[in-house]
Amino acid sequence: MAEEARSIDPATLEMIDKAREDGSSNVFERSSNMKPCPIGLEGSCCRICSMGPCRVPLPKNKEETAEERAKRKGVCGATAETIAARNFARMIAAGSAAHSDHARKVTETFLLAAKGEAKGFTIKDEQKLLQVALNFGVKIAERSNEEIATEIGELVMKEFGRQEGELTPVKSAPLKRQELWQKTKVTPRGIDREVVEMMHRTHMGVDQEYKSIMSQAMRTALADGWGGSMLATDLQDIMFGTPAPVLSQINLGVLKKEDVNIIIHGHEPQLAEMLAVVVQDPGIIEYARSKGARGINLAGMCCTANEILMRHGVPIAGNFLQQELAIVTGALEAIVVDVQCIMQGLADVAQCYHTRVITTDPRAKMTGAEHIEFDEHRAWESAEQIIRTAIDNFPNRGKNIRIPDQKTDLVAGFSHETINYLLGGLFRASYRPLNENIINGRIRGVAGVVGCNNARTVHDNAHITLVKELIKNDVLVLQTGCSAMACAKAGLMLPEAAREFAGEGLASVCEAVGIPPVLHLGSCVDNARILIAATAMVKDGGLGDDISDLPVAGAAPEWMSEKALSIGQYFVGSGVFTVFGTTWPTTGSKELTEFLFKDYESIYGGMWAFEADPYKMAELMLGHIDKKRKDLGLDKARDRVLYDMAMRRELDAV
Ligand code: SF4
Ligand code: MSK
């Protein structure tokens, strides 16, 4: 790939050039030197036992004969379908495990906070505490917040090891969806149980029927979306506050030449929350000044960034593919990492500069990095030690500093609760105005566009192109993860973007409510907020009685992580048509791919699709949204009606 085709972000291109001049490696360079294995790419390589690895690729450039088809088997006789399904299902299991282990760690901290054993962490959102207490059937009465939180924490902890019944958050789904899951036997019983069973069933010689493997894969993914991820989001909101709209900035230009620059990168918010507090301590700022710095500048990267952006407005230095480039600026004293999406390349790149790479989680260490463990019992002290380490490194900065100018304003902080409030107002908080505007045609539908960057495609291009196409066509876009960051860099997360980029109908609604046409809902685990938003739309009435009836669609145009597949699978299982870009990991089996792309619709009401071209991806999503509008009888362009009370009552009765 030519250098200029690596990214559409000028800050990224400038730092790729600087890395080359400095002789530093980076992900873009490595991806040019390493071609993806074509057999692994299509899911046709099995390496789960030592009689293999067995490779069963589809013949290229010709139709497969029956004889060839019969021979396309592993040493044990496993078919291409079984092999591709096992690979796909194991990726989903890993993604579900990652989100859910994140949730477990949050639950541990939550319990410590509830018991007063984690100094600095408290109950910040009482309203949400009471809501979650209701969901779990926890008695409120005269009890203190701490007592209620302790019982919630203990009950949530049990969800991980639960062996039978149904996960508690599943009950938040529309009734019809819950019944469908029961009928198809995919309701998750326990978070850990589903992941373990998935690993067992894909062990050599166990489940060897691809539809059966994919059924457990669905259960495992639902244990993520309606389990681990949803619980992580709820407890984080209670502990750190439910996000509300906040103004901030994004891109490498948020780094400051005169300050000690610290980037926190990864996914879990606990350490980041504490860093955001400790960097404001007068004593620590004075310490930074004593080393010649003007102050301390904390910025984020990937989803830890999204967490502290949503709650504190801490600026974001960039998304997944920019992590090494932050070091290349020469102005970064420390990159502090927790878990997930952290490239080992950071340690290599840091060798060329003065940046210290600091791992903080006992589950995620890295050769070439230093480890300062974050201990929730002494959170302040841990955060202070990390910040002092960065400050001590400030005098070691070289002269080779170049910080790109690019930084863009954005408004983030759109939790489900905030959307509810913004749309309906304090006393009538609801999704009714959204539903009404979908019914009257001002808003054509809603899309969730999420997921990663991928060095195999032009950085940020598919995210921004797709989202621009969608809003131009009056589709309101909800975003999380690195996709949200891409669109924020392009200026799509500002209220004025409605007039500039959105279609007439969507723009008029956004301007009336005062929101951007693209709403930032948070980190990867916060995709659960999209499920709750979709459920709220169903419950508000007028758009069918299940998520699969809604004119909505999902996409991850530049996905790369196993977590993205788990997210996609639980969106599909929740009834959402979901399109992935870049590559598709089951193309080695036509039957399995057909099953996921077509047959799933008749089972779950949602199905997968693959399309690398963002314009065609938009067409697919708009086509699906229009089909749903037609099924709901909303295909005829409606006049923009103002609803009187009688009409509202009629709508409510639907
Ligand atoms: Fe090959 Fe079968 Fe072993 Fe897989 S399980 S590596 S297909 S022999
Ligand atoms: S960080 S999972 S690269 S979105 Fe959540 Fe970005 Fe994908 Fe990681």
XYZ file of C-alpha atoms and ligand atoms in Angstrom:
670
model
C 0.000 0.000 0.000
C 1.434 3.413 -0.941
C 2.242 5.613 2.045
C -0.378 8.239 1.178
C -2.999 5.458 1.043
C -2.274 4.400 4.632
C -4.530 6.902 6.330
C -6.803 9.795 5.527
C -5.708 11.529 8.704
C -2.978 14.139 8.067
C -1.587 13.815 11.629
C -1.120 10.081 11.101
C 0.551 10.563 7.713
C 2.905 13.183 9.167
C 3.976 10.825 11.961
C 4.418 7.870 9.559
C 6.879 10.093 7.670
C 8.648 11.104 10.856
C 8.908 7.466 11.966
C 10.579 6.655 8.635
C 13.009 9.568 9.011
C 13.773 8.480 12.590
C 14.287 4.830 11.577
C 11.473 3.703 13.904
C 9.249 0.748 13.075
C 5.460 1.023 13.209
C 2.336 -0.971 12.432
C 1.960 0.513 8.931
C 5.485 -0.492 7.970
C 5.160 -3.964 9.493
C 1.872 -4.598 7.692
C 3.602 -3.841 4.371
C 6.286 -6.399 5.174
C 3.906 -9.107 6.377
C 1.280 -10.455 3.974
C -1.720 -12.088 5.674
C -1.823 -15.891 5.311
C -4.548 -16.482 2.684
C -5.599 -19.804 4.222
C -5.959 -18.421 7.733
C -7.737 -15.384 6.317
C -10.625 -17.494 5.006
C -10.844 -19.601 8.190
C -9.529 -22.741 6.472
C -6.607 -23.609 8.753
C -7.154 -25.862 11.751
C -4.459 -26.095 14.402
C -6.384 -27.409 17.368
C -4.556 -30.742 17.514
C -1.033 -31.885 16.744
C -2.041 -34.054 13.764
C -2.354 -30.705 11.995
C -2.189 -27.866 11.294
C -4.571 -28.927 8.521
C -5.258 -26.561 5.635
C -8.442 -26.919 3.604
C -8.576 -23.804 1.371
C -11.225 -23.228 -1.278
C -9.773 -23.727 -4.767
C -8.986 -20.336 -6.270
C -10.444 -18.966 -9.501
C -12.602 -22.000 -10.270
C -15.702 -23.844 -9.133
C -14.894 -26.721 -6.838
C -15.756 -30.186 -8.204
C -17.630 -32.695 -6.025
C -14.503 -34.819 -5.839
C -12.383 -31.891 -4.677
C -15.081 -30.963 -2.192
C -15.076 -34.476 -0.729
C -11.322 -34.350 -0.251
C -11.280 -30.957 1.438
C -10.984 -32.359 4.973
C -8.524 -32.354 7.829
C -6.592 -35.442 8.954
C -9.382 -36.293 11.420
C -11.999 -35.873 8.685
C -13.181 -32.445 9.875
C -14.915 -30.623 7.031
C -14.180 -27.080 5.873
C -17.497 -26.089 7.523
C -16.505 -27.491 10.903
C -13.039 -25.962 10.701
C -14.283 -22.483 9.733
C -17.067 -22.582 12.325
C -14.662 -23.650 15.082
C -12.259 -20.840 14.196
C -15.046 -18.261 14.065
C -16.619 -19.473 17.303
C -13.290 -19.417 19.140
C -12.749 -15.818 18.096
C -16.165 -14.957 19.496
C -15.338 -16.795 22.720
C -12.107 -14.802 23.085
C -13.940 -11.533 22.461
C -16.662 -12.386 24.938
C -14.017 -13.429 27.486
C -12.160 -10.124 27.076
C -15.230 -7.967 27.692
C -16.396 -10.148 30.510
C -13.055 -10.326 32.297
C -13.027 -6.543 32.082
C -16.457 -6.643 33.744
C -15.188 -8.981 36.471
C -12.360 -6.583 37.348
C -14.828 -3.684 37.453
C -17.086 -5.726 39.750
C -14.163 -6.411 42.106
C -13.393 -2.688 42.298
C -17.101 -1.911 42.699
C -17.312 -4.224 45.704
C -14.204 -2.668 47.248
C -15.675 0.801 46.696
C -19.023 -0.251 48.215
C -17.239 -1.568 51.300
C -15.079 1.548 51.588
C -11.912 -0.391 50.838
C -10.909 1.445 47.648
C -9.973 4.981 48.673
C -11.055 7.475 46.054
C -13.794 5.300 44.522
C -17.377 5.906 45.638
C -20.974 5.691 44.442
C -21.316 8.651 42.067
C -24.647 7.942 40.388
C -27.311 7.120 42.962
C -30.064 7.136 40.354
C -28.369 4.407 38.353
C -27.576 2.470 41.531
C -31.284 2.328 42.314
C -32.153 1.371 38.745
C -29.675 -1.530 38.784
C -30.929 -2.520 42.260
C -34.423 -2.806 40.777
C -33.109 -4.923 37.887
C -31.505 -7.316 40.357
C -34.427 -7.307 42.806
C -32.281 -5.752 45.539
C -34.286 -4.251 48.406
C -33.842 -0.491 48.711
C -36.019 0.598 51.698
C -33.966 2.509 54.262
C -30.666 0.941 53.301
C -27.555 3.016 52.630
C -26.118 3.285 49.130
C -23.152 1.272 50.301
C -25.313 -1.599 51.536
C -27.291 -1.646 48.305
C -24.096 -1.487 46.235
C -22.511 -4.334 48.196
C -25.487 -6.585 47.518
C -25.511 -5.597 43.835
C -21.769 -6.289 43.569
C -22.168 -9.729 45.134
C -25.061 -10.603 42.837
C -23.200 -9.376 39.753
C -20.182 -11.457 40.737
C -22.442 -14.534 40.786
C -23.493 -13.866 37.175
C -20.011 -14.904 36.022
C -20.124 -18.318 37.688
C -23.856 -18.927 37.299
C -24.521 -22.449 36.000
C -28.196 -22.422 35.124
C -31.218 -20.207 34.549
C -30.769 -16.914 32.706
C -28.405 -13.988 33.154
C -30.213 -11.171 34.951
C -29.607 -8.372 32.352
C -31.222 -10.556 29.672
C -34.535 -9.549 31.253
C -33.975 -5.997 29.963
C -34.421 -7.197 26.365
C -37.809 -6.919 24.618
C -40.079 -9.774 25.681
C -40.375 -11.156 22.172
C -36.574 -11.327 21.890
C -36.306 -13.165 25.197
C -38.875 -15.706 23.986
C -36.978 -16.185 20.721
C -33.749 -16.846 22.633
C -35.546 -19.353 24.857
C -37.064 -21.090 21.826
C -33.730 -21.300 20.029
C -31.951 -22.293 23.265
C -29.377 -19.516 23.184
C -30.305 -17.603 26.340
C -27.011 -17.302 28.211
C -26.949 -19.157 31.550
C -23.702 -17.851 33.032
C -20.977 -15.653 31.565
C -18.010 -17.932 32.200
C -20.023 -21.061 31.494
C -20.802 -20.069 27.908
C -17.167 -19.232 27.119
C -15.910 -22.471 28.676
C -18.521 -24.551 26.859
C -17.570 -22.849 23.584
C -13.918 -23.764 24.107
C -14.903 -27.333 24.992
C -17.197 -27.786 22.012
C -14.482 -26.551 19.643
C -11.830 -28.854 21.120
C -10.684 -31.659 18.840
C -13.444 -34.203 18.290
C -16.403 -32.600 20.094
C -19.053 -30.515 18.263
C -18.646 -31.237 14.538
C -21.803 -29.775 13.048
C -21.389 -26.163 12.056
C -24.916 -25.034 12.909
C -24.597 -26.506 16.355
C -21.213 -24.811 16.889
C -22.728 -21.490 15.798
C -25.631 -21.923 18.185
C -23.242 -21.999 21.147
C -21.306 -19.122 19.571
C -24.537 -17.103 19.720
C -25.056 -17.975 23.364
C -21.459 -16.982 24.119
C -21.813 -13.630 22.351
C -25.132 -12.872 24.064
C -23.375 -13.554 27.388
C -21.093 -10.683 26.388
C -23.615 -8.112 25.112
C -26.464 -8.820 27.526
C -24.050 -9.948 30.254
C -20.447 -8.907 30.745
C -20.479 -5.716 28.685
C -23.828 -4.511 29.997
C -22.821 -5.159 33.598
C -19.448 -3.430 33.123
C -21.193 -0.340 31.740
C -23.768 -0.275 34.555
C -21.244 -0.606 37.372
C -18.839 1.870 35.785
C -21.673 4.387 35.512
C -22.606 3.916 39.168
C -18.985 4.258 40.318
C -17.701 6.937 37.979
C -20.908 8.687 36.911
C -23.232 8.192 33.949
C -21.871 10.252 31.052
C -23.502 13.519 30.050
C -22.556 15.735 27.085
C -19.057 17.084 27.357
C -16.824 19.097 25.023
C -13.292 17.942 24.287
C -10.681 17.583 21.539
C -9.172 14.727 19.576
C -6.030 13.831 17.592
C -2.272 13.902 18.150
C -2.375 17.702 18.283
C -3.733 17.470 21.854
C -0.180 16.675 23.039
C 1.523 19.794 24.419
C 5.156 20.683 23.846
C 5.711 22.420 27.209
C 3.932 19.827 29.380
C 4.676 16.379 30.719
C 2.560 14.299 28.328
C 1.022 11.079 29.606
C -1.216 8.825 27.517
C -3.431 6.192 29.126
C -4.303 3.409 26.703
C -6.373 0.229 26.855
C -9.904 -0.410 28.079
C -10.543 -0.355 31.804
C -11.430 2.965 33.421
C -10.353 2.438 37.050
C -6.723 3.616 36.780
C -7.614 6.278 34.213
C -10.235 7.717 36.569
C -7.634 8.023 39.297
C -4.993 9.476 36.958
C -7.526 12.115 35.854
C -7.901 13.170 39.500
C -4.241 12.965 40.592
C -2.902 15.035 37.638
C -4.867 17.950 39.071
C -3.227 17.719 42.494
C -1.314 20.973 43.194
C 1.582 19.056 44.750
C 2.065 16.869 41.709
C 1.769 19.846 39.327
C 4.426 21.634 41.375
C 6.628 18.539 41.065
C 6.247 18.663 37.261
C 7.231 22.355 37.304
C 10.298 21.562 39.375
C 11.447 19.410 36.454
C 11.050 22.247 33.951
C 7.584 21.438 32.599
C 4.712 23.926 32.415
C 2.220 21.344 33.708
C 0.884 17.828 33.144
C -1.182 16.882 30.113
C -3.183 13.651 30.360
C -4.669 12.266 27.150
C -6.252 8.962 26.209
C -6.043 6.364 23.476
C -8.485 3.629 22.380
C -11.284 2.765 24.790
C -9.725 3.818 28.101
C -9.686 7.191 26.359
C -13.379 6.889 25.567
C -14.147 6.133 29.215
C -12.439 9.260 30.586
C -13.538 11.381 27.645
C -17.177 10.504 28.332
C -16.965 11.303 32.032
C -14.286 13.994 32.340
C -13.744 15.435 28.857
C -10.107 14.278 28.907
C -8.806 14.767 25.336
C -8.052 11.820 23.043
C -4.679 11.543 21.304
C -5.919 9.045 18.729
C -7.390 5.671 17.901
C -5.903 2.166 17.618
C -3.482 2.690 14.705
C -2.100 5.910 16.206
C -0.758 4.399 19.444
C 2.848 4.011 18.280
C 2.732 7.358 16.455
C 2.103 9.174 19.734
C 5.580 8.018 20.798
C 7.019 9.130 17.433
C 6.132 12.761 18.296
C 9.087 12.635 20.712
C 6.939 14.522 23.229
C 5.456 11.629 25.171
C 6.898 10.969 28.624
C 4.863 7.832 29.332
C 2.321 5.594 27.678
C 0.456 3.851 30.467
C -1.450 0.743 29.416
C -3.985 -1.602 30.987
C -5.628 -4.349 28.874
C -6.645 -5.034 25.233
C -5.599 -3.493 21.893
C -2.121 -2.629 23.140
C 0.500 -3.346 20.466
C 3.705 -5.001 21.603
C 5.320 -2.749 18.983
C 5.084 0.080 21.540
C 8.124 -1.287 23.366
C 10.156 -1.335 20.125
C 9.143 2.144 19.041
C 9.904 3.521 22.507
C 13.528 2.371 22.085
C 14.024 5.178 19.526
C 12.614 7.854 21.848
C 12.577 8.627 25.578
C 9.000 7.406 26.205
C 8.481 4.942 29.040
C 5.989 2.170 28.370
C 4.311 1.287 31.667
C 2.105 -1.775 32.064
C -0.212 -1.655 35.066
C -2.341 -4.796 35.067
C -1.078 -8.177 36.295
C -2.925 -9.815 33.358
C -1.109 -7.763 30.717
C 2.673 -7.489 30.936
C 5.008 -6.779 28.028
C 8.628 -7.615 27.313
C 10.553 -4.362 27.093
C 8.061 -2.399 29.220
C 8.237 -1.594 32.920
C 5.476 -2.762 35.235
C 3.940 -0.544 37.904
C 0.957 -2.428 39.182
C -2.271 -0.555 39.790
C -3.677 -1.578 43.156
C -7.295 -0.526 43.744
C -6.753 -0.628 47.541
C -4.223 2.173 47.178
C -5.418 3.695 43.927
C -4.166 7.239 44.615
C -0.660 6.027 45.509
C -0.479 3.807 42.400
C -1.596 6.655 40.147
C 0.835 9.072 41.806
C 3.756 6.672 41.367
C 2.963 6.339 37.660
C 2.660 10.110 37.173
C 5.904 10.798 39.062
C 7.665 8.242 36.852
C 6.476 10.190 33.806
C 7.495 13.527 35.324
C 10.962 12.200 36.153
C 11.297 11.328 32.481
C 10.567 14.882 31.242
C 14.232 16.064 31.432
C 15.197 13.101 29.201
C 13.243 14.493 26.217
C 15.402 14.864 23.124
C 15.322 17.688 20.576
C 13.565 15.581 17.931
C 10.048 16.712 18.738
C 7.248 17.239 16.252
C 3.630 17.370 17.362
C 1.119 17.498 14.493
C -1.177 20.550 14.525
C -4.340 18.525 13.992
C -6.907 18.484 16.770
C -10.676 18.645 16.376
C -13.413 19.638 18.811
C -16.042 17.052 19.649
C -19.045 16.615 21.911
C -19.246 13.190 23.577
C -21.114 11.741 26.550
C -24.311 10.357 25.014
C -25.347 7.605 27.397
C -28.769 6.021 26.976
C -29.957 8.099 29.940
C -28.724 11.321 28.312
C -30.373 10.549 24.981
C -33.588 9.802 26.839
C -33.393 13.115 28.661
C -32.331 15.204 25.661
C -35.107 13.813 23.530
C -37.903 13.883 26.043
C -36.881 16.462 28.645
C -36.528 16.081 32.398
C -40.180 15.344 33.147
C -41.057 13.278 30.114
C -37.746 11.559 29.385
C -38.401 9.069 26.601
C -37.485 7.959 23.100
C -40.896 9.082 21.837
C -39.585 12.057 19.839
C -37.067 9.755 18.129
C -39.744 7.194 17.294
C -42.072 9.931 16.083
C -39.424 11.374 13.810
C -38.707 7.923 12.414
C -42.419 7.411 11.820
C -42.879 10.813 10.165
C -39.835 10.172 8.002
C -37.560 12.979 9.126
C -35.221 10.314 10.454
C -34.961 7.327 8.103
C -33.459 4.988 10.688
C -30.694 4.496 13.223
C -27.277 2.876 12.695
C -24.669 1.669 15.162
C -21.216 2.115 13.612
C -18.480 0.763 15.829
C -15.194 -1.113 15.971
C -11.518 -0.837 15.353
C -8.936 0.341 12.838
C -7.165 -2.242 10.724
C -3.761 -1.776 9.075
C -5.010 -3.793 6.065
C -7.229 -0.916 5.013
C -6.896 2.871 4.802
C -6.934 4.161 8.380
C -10.285 5.871 9.256
C -11.473 6.051 5.640
C -14.256 3.462 5.782
C -15.601 4.780 9.106
C -15.852 8.365 7.945
C -17.117 7.586 4.427
C -19.802 5.225 5.716
C -21.004 7.542 8.458
C -21.129 10.552 6.113
C -23.240 8.509 3.677
C -25.598 7.436 6.438
C -26.203 10.878 7.927
C -26.551 12.377 4.446
C -29.421 9.916 4.055
C -31.076 10.950 7.322
C -29.828 8.036 9.405
C -28.927 8.946 12.992
C -25.597 7.288 13.849
C -24.626 5.923 17.277
C -20.935 5.181 17.756
C -18.416 3.639 20.123
C -14.753 2.594 20.113
C -12.176 3.631 17.543
C -14.889 4.217 14.955
C -16.266 7.038 17.107
C -12.778 8.529 17.280
C -12.360 8.429 13.496
C -15.592 10.363 12.988
C -14.804 12.790 15.796
C -11.511 13.621 14.046
C -13.533 14.401 10.909
C -15.687 16.897 12.825
C -18.871 14.798 12.696
C -19.465 14.945 16.449
C -20.313 18.606 16.680
C -23.874 19.983 16.599
C -22.953 22.149 13.562
C -22.101 18.959 11.616
C -25.855 18.408 11.288
C -26.254 21.381 8.930
C -23.052 20.623 7.025
C -23.277 16.851 6.568
C -26.767 15.557 7.432
C -29.839 15.283 5.233
C -32.590 17.863 5.659
C -34.782 15.718 7.930
C -32.058 14.535 10.301
C -30.509 18.005 10.424
C -33.823 19.570 11.450
C -34.235 17.102 14.338
C -30.608 17.508 15.483
C -30.913 21.270 15.412
C -34.183 21.204 17.346
C -32.702 18.973 20.053
C -29.192 20.480 19.891
C -27.305 17.246 19.228
C -24.749 16.192 16.595
C -25.942 13.778 13.889
C -23.362 11.275 15.157
C -23.549 10.432 18.850
C -20.592 9.114 20.859
C -21.835 6.441 23.278
C -18.466 5.394 24.680
C -16.100 2.442 24.707
C -16.365 -1.106 23.344
C -18.243 -2.433 26.393
C -20.627 0.511 25.943
C -22.042 -1.135 22.835
C -24.455 -2.444 25.446
C -25.811 1.132 25.537
C -26.849 0.658 21.887
C -28.779 -2.505 22.834
C -30.554 -0.578 25.578
C -31.284 2.321 23.207
C -32.774 -0.102 20.655
C -34.844 -1.738 23.398
C -36.090 1.688 24.517
C -37.199 2.384 20.931
C -39.167 -0.884 20.899
C -40.720 -0.197 24.287
C -41.761 3.311 23.286
C -44.007 1.844 20.631
C -44.924 2.446 17.023
C -41.950 0.603 15.528
C -42.872 -3.050 16.027
C -42.409 -5.239 19.066
C -38.865 -6.479 18.699
C -35.437 -5.048 17.849
C -35.581 -6.946 14.549
C -38.615 -4.850 13.548
C -36.774 -1.530 13.910
C -35.333 0.346 10.912
C -31.811 -0.038 12.294
C -28.528 -1.570 11.124
C -25.014 -2.066 12.503
C -21.505 -1.956 11.051
C -17.835 -2.347 11.929
C -16.118 -1.114 8.750
C -12.483 -1.493 9.900
C -12.758 -4.243 12.509
C -9.734 -6.238 13.600
C -10.262 -7.642 17.111
C -11.982 -10.780 18.315
C -14.093 -8.542 20.537
C -15.554 -6.956 17.396
C -16.780 -10.371 16.239
C -18.415 -11.009 19.593
C -20.095 -7.590 19.379
C -21.260 -8.269 15.813
C -22.608 -11.673 16.789
C -24.617 -10.331 19.725
C -25.993 -7.525 17.547
C -27.093 -10.120 14.995
C -28.544 -12.295 17.778
C -30.429 -9.258 19.067
C -32.068 -8.879 15.646
C -29.791 -6.344 13.944
C -28.524 -6.580 10.360
C -24.750 -6.138 10.798
C -22.139 -5.481 8.103
C -18.400 -5.929 8.601
C -15.692 -4.552 6.341
C -12.003 -5.278 5.654
C -12.087 -9.103 5.585
C -14.503 -11.880 6.485
C -13.168 -14.906 8.390
C -15.412 -17.728 7.124
C -15.127 -17.424 3.342
C -13.410 -20.840 3.223
C -16.821 -22.411 3.813
C -19.626 -21.346 1.493
C -22.232 -23.224 3.572
C -21.241 -21.574 6.833
C -21.051 -18.136 5.209
C -24.515 -18.620 3.641
C -25.827 -19.701 7.021
C -24.527 -16.539 8.720
C -25.476 -14.178 5.884
C -28.896 -15.626 4.949
C -30.314 -18.357 7.191
C -29.634 -16.393 10.363
C -32.335 -13.924 9.359
C -35.064 -16.547 9.599
C -33.728 -17.728 12.955
C -32.772 -14.478 14.704
C -34.310 -11.727 12.564
C -30.797 -10.301 12.133
C -27.930 -11.495 9.954
C -24.320 -10.808 9.026
C -23.016 -9.287 5.801
C -19.577 -8.452 4.480
C -18.720 -5.468 2.290
C -15.333 -3.769 2.157
C -16.472 -0.746 0.109
C -17.999 1.821 2.508
C -20.341 3.245 -0.160
C -21.755 -0.198 -0.910
C -21.879 -0.867 2.821
C -24.055 2.235 3.234
C -26.303 1.010 0.402
C -26.757 -2.354 2.117
C -27.625 -0.694 5.415
C -30.014 1.794 3.815
C -31.631 -1.041 1.852
C -32.229 -2.931 5.095
C -33.552 0.154 6.882
C -35.956 0.817 3.990
C -37.136 -2.796 4.030
C -37.934 -2.483 7.724
C -39.712 0.826 7.106
C -41.804 -0.878 4.429
C -42.655 -3.780 6.738
C -43.805 -1.217 9.304
C -45.877 0.598 6.693
C -43.605 3.640 6.831
C -42.374 3.493 3.254
C -44.697 6.172 1.915
C -43.097 9.548 2.458
C -45.067 11.009 5.280
C -45.916 14.629 5.667
C -44.105 16.243 8.499
C -46.978 16.168 10.882
C -47.148 17.770 14.269
C -48.771 15.216 16.537
C -51.718 16.264 18.649
C -52.689 14.408 21.841
C -55.167 12.100 20.116
C -52.560 11.027 17.594
C -50.028 10.488 20.357
C -52.466 8.252 22.213
C -53.065 6.309 19.043
C -49.313 5.839 18.645
C -48.953 4.769 22.258
C -51.583 2.130 21.716
C -49.653 0.492 18.859
Fe -6.419 -31.343 11.593
Fe -8.610 -32.418 12.713
Fe -6.473 -31.853 14.220
Fe -7.910 -29.865 13.173
S -8.605 -31.353 14.693
S -5.694 -29.995 13.234
S -8.557 -30.748 11.215
S -6.604 -33.334 12.569
S -10.243 -0.069 21.306
S -11.392 -3.354 20.189
S -9.314 -1.301 18.445
S -12.581 -0.393 18.794
Fe -11.945 -0.699 22.106
Fe -10.541 0.240 19.206
Fe -11.322 -2.151 18.442
Fe -9.711 -1.952 20.398
